[in-house]
Amino acid sequence: MPAPADVAHDIRVLIVDDQSMIRAGFEALLNAHEGITVVGTSDDGAGIAEVVRRVQPDVVLMDIRMPKVNGLDAARTVMGLPGTPPKVIMLTTFDADEYVFSALRAGASGFLLKDSPPEELTHAVRIVAAGDALLSPRVTRALIADYAARPAAPASADVSLAGLTDREIDVMKAVAAGRSNAEIATDLHLAEQTVKTHVSRILNKLGLRDRTQMVVSAYESGLVRPGR
């Protein structure tokens, strides 16, 4: 899969996980790739604010399940730091983790399984550092399965799509289906830059931070439903 444009400096990564082998493995893997540097590791979410201030990462790889301060609470702390906080990618060993939506609402930019292929992890770090957001395909399928298992509910009153154009609705549906900008451009017979413009306008109109929040909003608004 194509890598996003290079950032101006090495992507600084902080790894937060209670398993030492996971921390060591991820650190070795990421440091082996040009343009990525692991600047710190931690075994818990406790004291995360001080660690972030000290090492100043661009991206935090955060285990969602830790014994003292879990990744969800730690992500909230990170996203609440003054200035521009680092991007957070949540890590889990479970395909269907009940914390997925809570983590995304807390400000996480992505969600990956710990057993994802190495290239998927490095790609995730680069994508998120470049300002995009992602969910691993398996986690996306788990989200859809979770929605499918829920009783039918009316669209949330908190999510209004009334200000979107028909084309923006088409793009939002495609994003919710996990399509990349290039794939959407092909599907809708548009230039890729035009798709990027539509995505930016959707985010601005709905007051969303990134594509991940757009996916959540697409489901919560009733725009997209499992099986459609």
PDB file of N, CA and C in Angstrom, residues 80-153:
ATOM      1  N   GLY A  80      -6.078  15.552  26.142  1.00  0.00           N
ATOM      2  CA  GLY A  80      -6.416  16.749  26.888  1.00  0.00           C
ATOM      3  C   GLY A  80      -5.228  17.636  27.194  1.00  0.00           C
ATOM      4  N   LEU A  81      -4.028  17.232  26.762  1.00  0.00           N
ATOM      5  CA  LEU A  81      -2.837  18.033  27.028  1.00  0.00           C
ATOM      6  C   LEU A  81      -2.890  19.331  26.223  1.00  0.00           C
ATOM      7  N   PRO A  82      -2.326  20.408  26.760  1.00  0.00           N
ATOM      8  CA  PRO A  82      -2.346  21.683  26.033  1.00  0.00           C
ATOM      9  C   PRO A  82      -1.520  21.627  24.756  1.00  0.00           C
ATOM     10  N   GLY A  83      -1.798  22.544  23.855  1.00  0.00           N
ATOM     11  CA  GLY A  83      -1.084  22.560  22.583  1.00  0.00           C
ATOM     12  C   GLY A  83      -1.646  21.521  21.641  1.00  0.00           C
ATOM     13  N   THR A  84      -0.791  21.000  20.780  1.00  0.00           N
ATOM     14  CA  THR A  84      -1.196  19.959  19.836  1.00  0.00           C
ATOM     15  C   THR A  84      -0.752  18.606  20.366  1.00  0.00           C
ATOM     16  N   PRO A  85      -1.670  17.794  20.866  1.00  0.00           N
ATOM     17  CA  PRO A  85      -1.278  16.499  21.434  1.00  0.00           C
ATOM     18  C   PRO A  85      -0.850  15.523  20.353  1.00  0.00           C
ATOM     19  N   PRO A  86      -0.100  14.489  20.711  1.00  0.00           N
ATOM     20  CA  PRO A  86       0.281  13.477  19.727  1.00  0.00           C
ATOM     21  C   PRO A  86      -0.923  12.659  19.284  1.00  0.00           C
ATOM     22  N   LYS A  87      -0.791  12.001  18.144  1.00  0.00           N
ATOM     23  CA  LYS A  87      -1.821  11.078  17.688  1.00  0.00           C
ATOM     24  C   LYS A  87      -1.725   9.799  18.517  1.00  0.00           C
ATOM     25  N   VAL A  88      -2.859   9.149  18.734  1.00  0.00           N
ATOM     26  CA  VAL A  88      -2.896   7.923  19.534  1.00  0.00           C
ATOM     27  C   VAL A  88      -3.458   6.778  18.704  1.00  0.00           C
ATOM     28  N   ILE A  89      -2.712   5.679  18.649  1.00  0.00           N
ATOM     29  CA  ILE A  89      -3.191   4.439  18.033  1.00  0.00           C
ATOM     30  C   ILE A  89      -3.392   3.431  19.156  1.00  0.00           C
ATOM     31  N   MET A  90      -4.626   2.952  19.323  1.00  0.00           N
ATOM     32  CA  MET A  90      -4.925   1.974  20.360  1.00  0.00           C
ATOM     33  C   MET A  90      -4.571   0.567  19.867  1.00  0.00           C
ATOM     34  N   LEU A  91      -4.022  -0.228  20.771  1.00  0.00           N
ATOM     35  CA  LEU A  91      -3.621  -1.596  20.454  1.00  0.00           C
ATOM     36  C   LEU A  91      -4.422  -2.578  21.304  1.00  0.00           C
ATOM     37  N   THR A  92      -4.868  -3.669  20.712  1.00  0.00           N
ATOM     38  CA  THR A  92      -5.600  -4.680  21.456  1.00  0.00           C
ATOM     39  C   THR A  92      -5.321  -6.058  20.874  1.00  0.00           C
ATOM     40  N   THR A  93      -5.593  -7.096  21.668  1.00  0.00           N
ATOM     41  CA  THR A  93      -5.468  -8.468  21.182  1.00  0.00           C
ATOM     42  C   THR A  93      -6.828  -9.021  20.774  1.00  0.00           C
ATOM     43  N   PHE A  94      -7.879  -8.209  20.929  1.00  0.00           N
ATOM     44  CA  PHE A  94      -9.235  -8.675  20.667  1.00  0.00           C
ATOM     45  C   PHE A  94      -9.791  -8.047  19.395  1.00  0.00           C
ATOM     46  N   ASP A  95     -10.406  -8.883  18.552  1.00  0.00           N
ATOM     47  CA  ASP A  95     -11.054  -8.364  17.350  1.00  0.00           C
ATOM     48  C   ASP A  95     -12.211  -7.439  17.709  1.00  0.00           C
ATOM     49  N   ALA A  96     -13.011  -7.847  18.687  1.00  0.00           N
ATOM     50  CA  ALA A  96     -14.187  -7.069  19.082  1.00  0.00           C
ATOM     51  C   ALA A  96     -13.987  -6.589  20.511  1.00  0.00           C
ATOM     52  N   ASP A  97     -13.361  -5.463  20.666  1.00  0.00           N
ATOM     53  CA  ASP A  97     -13.099  -4.902  21.986  1.00  0.00           C
ATOM     54  C   ASP A  97     -14.192  -3.895  22.313  1.00  0.00           C
ATOM     55  N   GLU A  98     -14.802  -4.055  23.498  1.00  0.00           N
ATOM     56  CA  GLU A  98     -15.922  -3.176  23.846  1.00  0.00           C
ATOM     57  C   GLU A  98     -15.514  -1.725  23.994  1.00  0.00           C
ATOM     58  N   TYR A  99     -14.206  -1.463  24.012  1.00  0.00           N
ATOM     59  CA  TYR A  99     -13.739  -0.103  24.195  1.00  0.00           C
ATOM     60  C   TYR A  99     -13.513   0.647  22.876  1.00  0.00           C
ATOM     61  N   VAL A 100     -13.779   0.013  21.757  1.00  0.00           N
ATOM     62  CA  VAL A 100     -13.435   0.626  20.473  1.00  0.00           C
ATOM     63  C   VAL A 100     -14.051   2.007  20.323  1.00  0.00           C
ATOM     64  N   PHE A 101     -15.380   2.096  20.455  1.00  0.00           N
ATOM     65  CA  PHE A 101     -16.027   3.384  20.246  1.00  0.00           C
ATOM     66  C   PHE A 101     -15.620   4.396  21.310  1.00  0.00           C
ATOM     67  N   SER A 102     -15.495   3.942  22.548  1.00  0.00           N
ATOM     68  CA  SER A 102     -15.067   4.853  23.612  1.00  0.00           C
ATOM     69  C   SER A 102     -13.675   5.397  23.323  1.00  0.00           C
ATOM     70  N   ALA A 103     -12.798   4.542  22.797  1.00  0.00           N
ATOM     71  CA  ALA A 103     -11.437   4.982  22.485  1.00  0.00           C
ATOM     72  C   ALA A 103     -11.438   6.013  21.362  1.00  0.00           C
ATOM     73  N   LEU A 104     -12.263   5.796  20.356  1.00  0.00           N
ATOM     74  CA  LEU A 104     -12.334   6.747  19.254  1.00  0.00           C
ATOM     75  C   LEU A 104     -12.901   8.078  19.714  1.00  0.00           C
ATOM     76  N   ARG A 105     -13.924   8.016  20.565  1.00  0.00           N
ATOM     77  CA  ARG A 105     -14.493   9.256  21.087  1.00  0.00           C
ATOM     78  C   ARG A 105     -13.515   9.966  22.020  1.00  0.00           C
ATOM     79  N   ALA A 106     -12.634   9.208  22.649  1.00  0.00           N
ATOM     80  CA  ALA A 106     -11.640   9.818  23.539  1.00  0.00           C
ATOM     81  C   ALA A 106     -10.564  10.556  22.762  1.00  0.00           C
ATOM     82  N   GLY A 107     -10.518  10.333  21.448  1.00  0.00           N
ATOM     83  CA  GLY A 107      -9.561  11.053  20.624  1.00  0.00           C
ATOM     84  C   GLY A 107      -8.555  10.195  19.898  1.00  0.00           C
ATOM     85  N   ALA A 108      -8.669   8.867  20.020  1.00  0.00           N
ATOM     86  CA  ALA A 108      -7.733   7.997  19.314  1.00  0.00           C
ATOM     87  C   ALA A 108      -7.894   8.147  17.808  1.00  0.00           C
ATOM     88  N   SER A 109      -6.779   8.108  17.092  1.00  0.00           N
ATOM     89  CA  SER A 109      -6.802   8.254  15.637  1.00  0.00           C
ATOM     90  C   SER A 109      -6.846   6.930  14.910  1.00  0.00           C
ATOM     91  N   GLY A 110      -6.666   5.841  15.644  1.00  0.00           N
ATOM     92  CA  GLY A 110      -6.676   4.549  14.985  1.00  0.00           C
ATOM     93  C   GLY A 110      -6.765   3.419  15.983  1.00  0.00           C
ATOM     94  N   PHE A 111      -6.976   2.222  15.475  1.00  0.00           N
ATOM     95  CA  PHE A 111      -7.166   1.042  16.303  1.00  0.00           C
ATOM     96  C   PHE A 111      -6.569  -0.138  15.558  1.00  0.00           C
ATOM     97  N   LEU A 112      -5.602  -0.830  16.153  1.00  0.00           N
ATOM     98  CA  LEU A 112      -4.939  -1.953  15.497  1.00  0.00           C
ATOM     99  C   LEU A 112      -4.849  -3.154  16.429  1.00  0.00           C
ATOM    100  N   LEU A 113      -4.860  -4.328  15.826  1.00  0.00           N
ATOM    101  CA  LEU A 113      -4.650  -5.549  16.590  1.00  0.00           C
ATOM    102  C   LEU A 113      -3.152  -5.807  16.730  1.00  0.00           C
ATOM    103  N   LYS A 114      -2.761  -6.335  17.888  1.00  0.00           N
ATOM    104  CA  LYS A 114      -1.340  -6.553  18.152  1.00  0.00           C
ATOM    105  C   LYS A 114      -0.735  -7.597  17.212  1.00  0.00           C
ATOM    106  N   ASP A 115      -1.565  -8.480  16.669  1.00  0.00           N
ATOM    107  CA  ASP A 115      -1.026  -9.496  15.767  1.00  0.00           C
ATOM    108  C   ASP A 115      -1.121  -9.078  14.296  1.00  0.00           C
ATOM    109  N   SER A 116      -1.337  -7.784  14.063  1.00  0.00           N
ATOM    110  CA  SER A 116      -1.342  -7.303  12.671  1.00  0.00           C
ATOM    111  C   SER A 116       0.023  -7.514  12.047  1.00  0.00           C
ATOM    112  N   PRO A 117       0.099  -7.686  10.731  1.00  0.00           N
ATOM    113  CA  PRO A 117       1.404  -7.838  10.075  1.00  0.00           C
ATOM    114  C   PRO A 117       2.298  -6.631  10.342  1.00  0.00           C
ATOM    115  N   PRO A 118       3.614  -6.830  10.405  1.00  0.00           N
ATOM    116  CA  PRO A 118       4.531  -5.722  10.689  1.00  0.00           C
ATOM    117  C   PRO A 118       4.345  -4.524   9.767  1.00  0.00           C
ATOM    118  N   GLU A 119       4.116  -4.789   8.478  1.00  0.00           N
ATOM    119  CA  GLU A 119       3.962  -3.676   7.546  1.00  0.00           C
ATOM    120  C   GLU A 119       2.699  -2.865   7.845  1.00  0.00           C
ATOM    121  N   GLU A 120       1.697  -3.518   8.439  1.00  0.00           N
ATOM    122  CA  GLU A 120       0.465  -2.808   8.785  1.00  0.00           C
ATOM    123  C   GLU A 120       0.715  -1.837   9.938  1.00  0.00           C
ATOM    124  N   LEU A 121       1.554  -2.244  10.888  1.00  0.00           N
ATOM    125  CA  LEU A 121       1.874  -1.374  12.017  1.00  0.00           C
ATOM    126  C   LEU A 121       2.654  -0.153  11.560  1.00  0.00           C
ATOM    127  N   THR A 122       3.688  -0.356  10.764  1.00  0.00           N
ATOM    128  CA  THR A 122       4.489   0.783  10.315  1.00  0.00           C
ATOM    129  C   THR A 122       3.677   1.704   9.414  1.00  0.00           C
ATOM    130  N   HIS A 123       2.827   1.104   8.575  1.00  0.00           N
ATOM    131  CA  HIS A 123       1.967   1.926   7.722  1.00  0.00           C
ATOM    132  C   HIS A 123       1.016   2.759   8.587  1.00  0.00           C
ATOM    133  N   ALA A 124       0.490   2.150   9.644  1.00  0.00           N
ATOM    134  CA  ALA A 124      -0.431   2.870  10.536  1.00  0.00           C
ATOM    135  C   ALA A 124       0.258   4.070  11.166  1.00  0.00           C
ATOM    136  N   VAL A 125       1.488   3.881  11.619  1.00  0.00           N
ATOM    137  CA  VAL A 125       2.230   4.982  12.242  1.00  0.00           C
ATOM    138  C   VAL A 125       2.419   6.121  11.244  1.00  0.00           C
ATOM    139  N   ARG A 126       2.787   5.784  10.017  1.00  0.00           N
ATOM    140  CA  ARG A 126       3.013   6.822   9.007  1.00  0.00           C
ATOM    141  C   ARG A 126       1.702   7.534   8.639  1.00  0.00           C
ATOM    142  N   ILE A 127       0.641   6.767   8.467  1.00  0.00           N
ATOM    143  CA  ILE A 127      -0.652   7.337   8.090  1.00  0.00           C
ATOM    144  C   ILE A 127      -1.153   8.300   9.165  1.00  0.00           C
ATOM    145  N   VAL A 128      -1.108   7.858  10.415  1.00  0.00           N
ATOM    146  CA  VAL A 128      -1.620   8.672  11.516  1.00  0.00           C
ATOM    147  C   VAL A 128      -0.744   9.903  11.731  1.00  0.00           C
ATOM    148  N   ALA A 129       0.576   9.753  11.615  1.00  0.00           N
ATOM    149  CA  ALA A 129       1.482  10.895  11.771  1.00  0.00           C
ATOM    150  C   ALA A 129       1.234  11.944  10.701  1.00  0.00           C
ATOM    151  N   ALA A 130       0.801  11.503   9.516  1.00  0.00           N
ATOM    152  CA  ALA A 130       0.537  12.423   8.420  1.00  0.00           C
ATOM    153  C   ALA A 130      -0.807  13.127   8.555  1.00  0.00           C
ATOM    154  N   GLY A 131      -1.572  12.773   9.618  1.00  0.00           N
ATOM    155  CA  GLY A 131      -2.823  13.466   9.875  1.00  0.00           C
ATOM    156  C   GLY A 131      -4.069  12.708   9.485  1.00  0.00           C
ATOM    157  N   ASP A 132      -3.896  11.487   8.966  1.00  0.00           N
ATOM    158  CA  ASP A 132      -5.058  10.681   8.619  1.00  0.00           C
ATOM    159  C   ASP A 132      -5.418   9.805   9.816  1.00  0.00           C
ATOM    160  N   ALA A 133      -6.368   8.935   9.638  1.00  0.00           N
ATOM    161  CA  ALA A 133      -6.780   8.035  10.706  1.00  0.00           C
ATOM    162  C   ALA A 133      -7.147   6.699  10.093  1.00  0.00           C
ATOM    163  N   LEU A 134      -7.151   5.646  10.921  1.00  0.00           N
ATOM    164  CA  LEU A 134      -7.438   4.338  10.357  1.00  0.00           C
ATOM    165  C   LEU A 134      -7.951   3.374  11.400  1.00  0.00           C
ATOM    166  N   LEU A 135      -8.601   2.343  10.889  1.00  0.00           N
ATOM    167  CA  LEU A 135      -8.954   1.165  11.660  1.00  0.00           C
ATOM    168  C   LEU A 135      -8.453  -0.023  10.865  1.00  0.00           C
ATOM    169  N   SER A 136      -7.929  -1.034  11.560  1.00  0.00           N
ATOM    170  CA  SER A 136      -7.513  -2.214  10.819  1.00  0.00           C
ATOM    171  C   SER A 136      -8.748  -2.863  10.208  1.00  0.00           C
ATOM    172  N   PRO A 137      -8.599  -3.531   9.058  1.00  0.00           N
ATOM    173  CA  PRO A 137      -9.763  -4.151   8.424  1.00  0.00           C
ATOM    174  C   PRO A 137     -10.525  -5.085   9.355  1.00  0.00           C
ATOM    175  N   ARG A 138      -9.807  -5.848  10.187  1.00  0.00           N
ATOM    176  CA  ARG A 138     -10.483  -6.779  11.095  1.00  0.00           C
ATOM    177  C   ARG A 138     -11.282  -6.032  12.149  1.00  0.00           C
ATOM    178  N   VAL A 139     -10.750  -4.918  12.637  1.00  0.00           N
ATOM    179  CA  VAL A 139     -11.487  -4.135  13.621  1.00  0.00           C
ATOM    180  C   VAL A 139     -12.711  -3.490  12.967  1.00  0.00           C
ATOM    181  N   THR A 140     -12.560  -3.027  11.730  1.00  0.00           N
ATOM    182  CA  THR A 140     -13.702  -2.445  11.020  1.00  0.00           C
ATOM    183  C   THR A 140     -14.810  -3.487  10.868  1.00  0.00           C
ATOM    184  N   ARG A 141     -14.447  -4.714  10.513  1.00  0.00           N
ATOM    185  CA  ARG A 141     -15.454  -5.770  10.391  1.00  0.00           C
ATOM    186  C   ARG A 141     -16.117  -6.038  11.737  1.00  0.00           C
ATOM    187  N   ALA A 142     -15.323  -5.972  12.817  1.00  0.00           N
ATOM    188  CA  ALA A 142     -15.879  -6.199  14.149  1.00  0.00           C
ATOM    189  C   ALA A 142     -16.869  -5.105  14.522  1.00  0.00           C
ATOM    190  N   LEU A 143     -16.566  -3.862  14.135  1.00  0.00           N
ATOM    191  CA  LEU A 143     -17.483  -2.758  14.399  1.00  0.00           C
ATOM    192  C   LEU A 143     -18.818  -2.991  13.691  1.00  0.00           C
ATOM    193  N   ILE A 144     -18.740  -3.395  12.417  1.00  0.00           N
ATOM    194  CA  ILE A 144     -19.953  -3.632  11.639  1.00  0.00           C
ATOM    195  C   ILE A 144     -20.752  -4.778  12.253  1.00  0.00           C
ATOM    196  N   ALA A 145     -20.056  -5.833  12.674  1.00  0.00           N
ATOM    197  CA  ALA A 145     -20.735  -6.961  13.304  1.00  0.00           C
ATOM    198  C   ALA A 145     -21.416  -6.529  14.597  1.00  0.00           C
ATOM    199  N   ASP A 146     -20.758  -5.649  15.337  1.00  0.00           N
ATOM    200  CA  ASP A 146     -21.335  -5.143  16.587  1.00  0.00           C
ATOM    201  C   ASP A 146     -22.611  -4.363  16.313  1.00  0.00           C
ATOM    202  N   TYR A 147     -22.590  -3.515  15.294  1.00  0.00           N
ATOM    203  CA  TYR A 147     -23.792  -2.763  14.929  1.00  0.00           C
ATOM    204  C   TYR A 147     -24.901  -3.703  14.481  1.00  0.00           C
ATOM    205  N   ALA A 148     -24.530  -4.748  13.736  1.00  0.00           N
ATOM    206  CA  ALA A 148     -25.525  -5.681  13.232  1.00  0.00           C
ATOM    207  C   ALA A 148     -26.228  -6.417  14.364  1.00  0.00           C
ATOM    208  N   ALA A 149     -25.529  -6.624  15.468  1.00  0.00           N
ATOM    209  CA  ALA A 149     -26.087  -7.361  16.600  1.00  0.00           C
ATOM    210  C   ALA A 149     -26.990  -6.499  17.475  1.00  0.00           C
ATOM    211  N   ARG A 150     -26.968  -5.177  17.274  1.00  0.00           N
ATOM    212  CA  ARG A 150     -27.763  -4.280  18.104  1.00  0.00           C
ATOM    213  C   ARG A 150     -29.196  -4.179  17.576  1.00  0.00           C
ATOM    214  N   PRO A 151     -30.157  -3.930  18.467  1.00  0.00           N
ATOM    215  CA  PRO A 151     -31.532  -3.683  18.005  1.00  0.00           C
ATOM    216  C   PRO A 151     -31.562  -2.441  17.121  1.00  0.00           C
ATOM    217  N   ALA A 152     -32.460  -2.432  16.149  1.00  0.00           N
ATOM    218  CA  ALA A 152     -32.578  -1.268  15.276  1.00  0.00           C
ATOM    219  C   ALA A 152     -32.939  -0.052  16.102  1.00  0.00           C
ATOM    220  N   ALA A 153     -32.291   1.072  15.812  1.00  0.00           N
ATOM    221  CA  ALA A 153     -32.529   2.293  16.577  1.00  0.00           C
ATOM    222  C   ALA A 153     -32.631   3.457  15.618  1.00  0.00           C
TER     223      ALA A 153
END
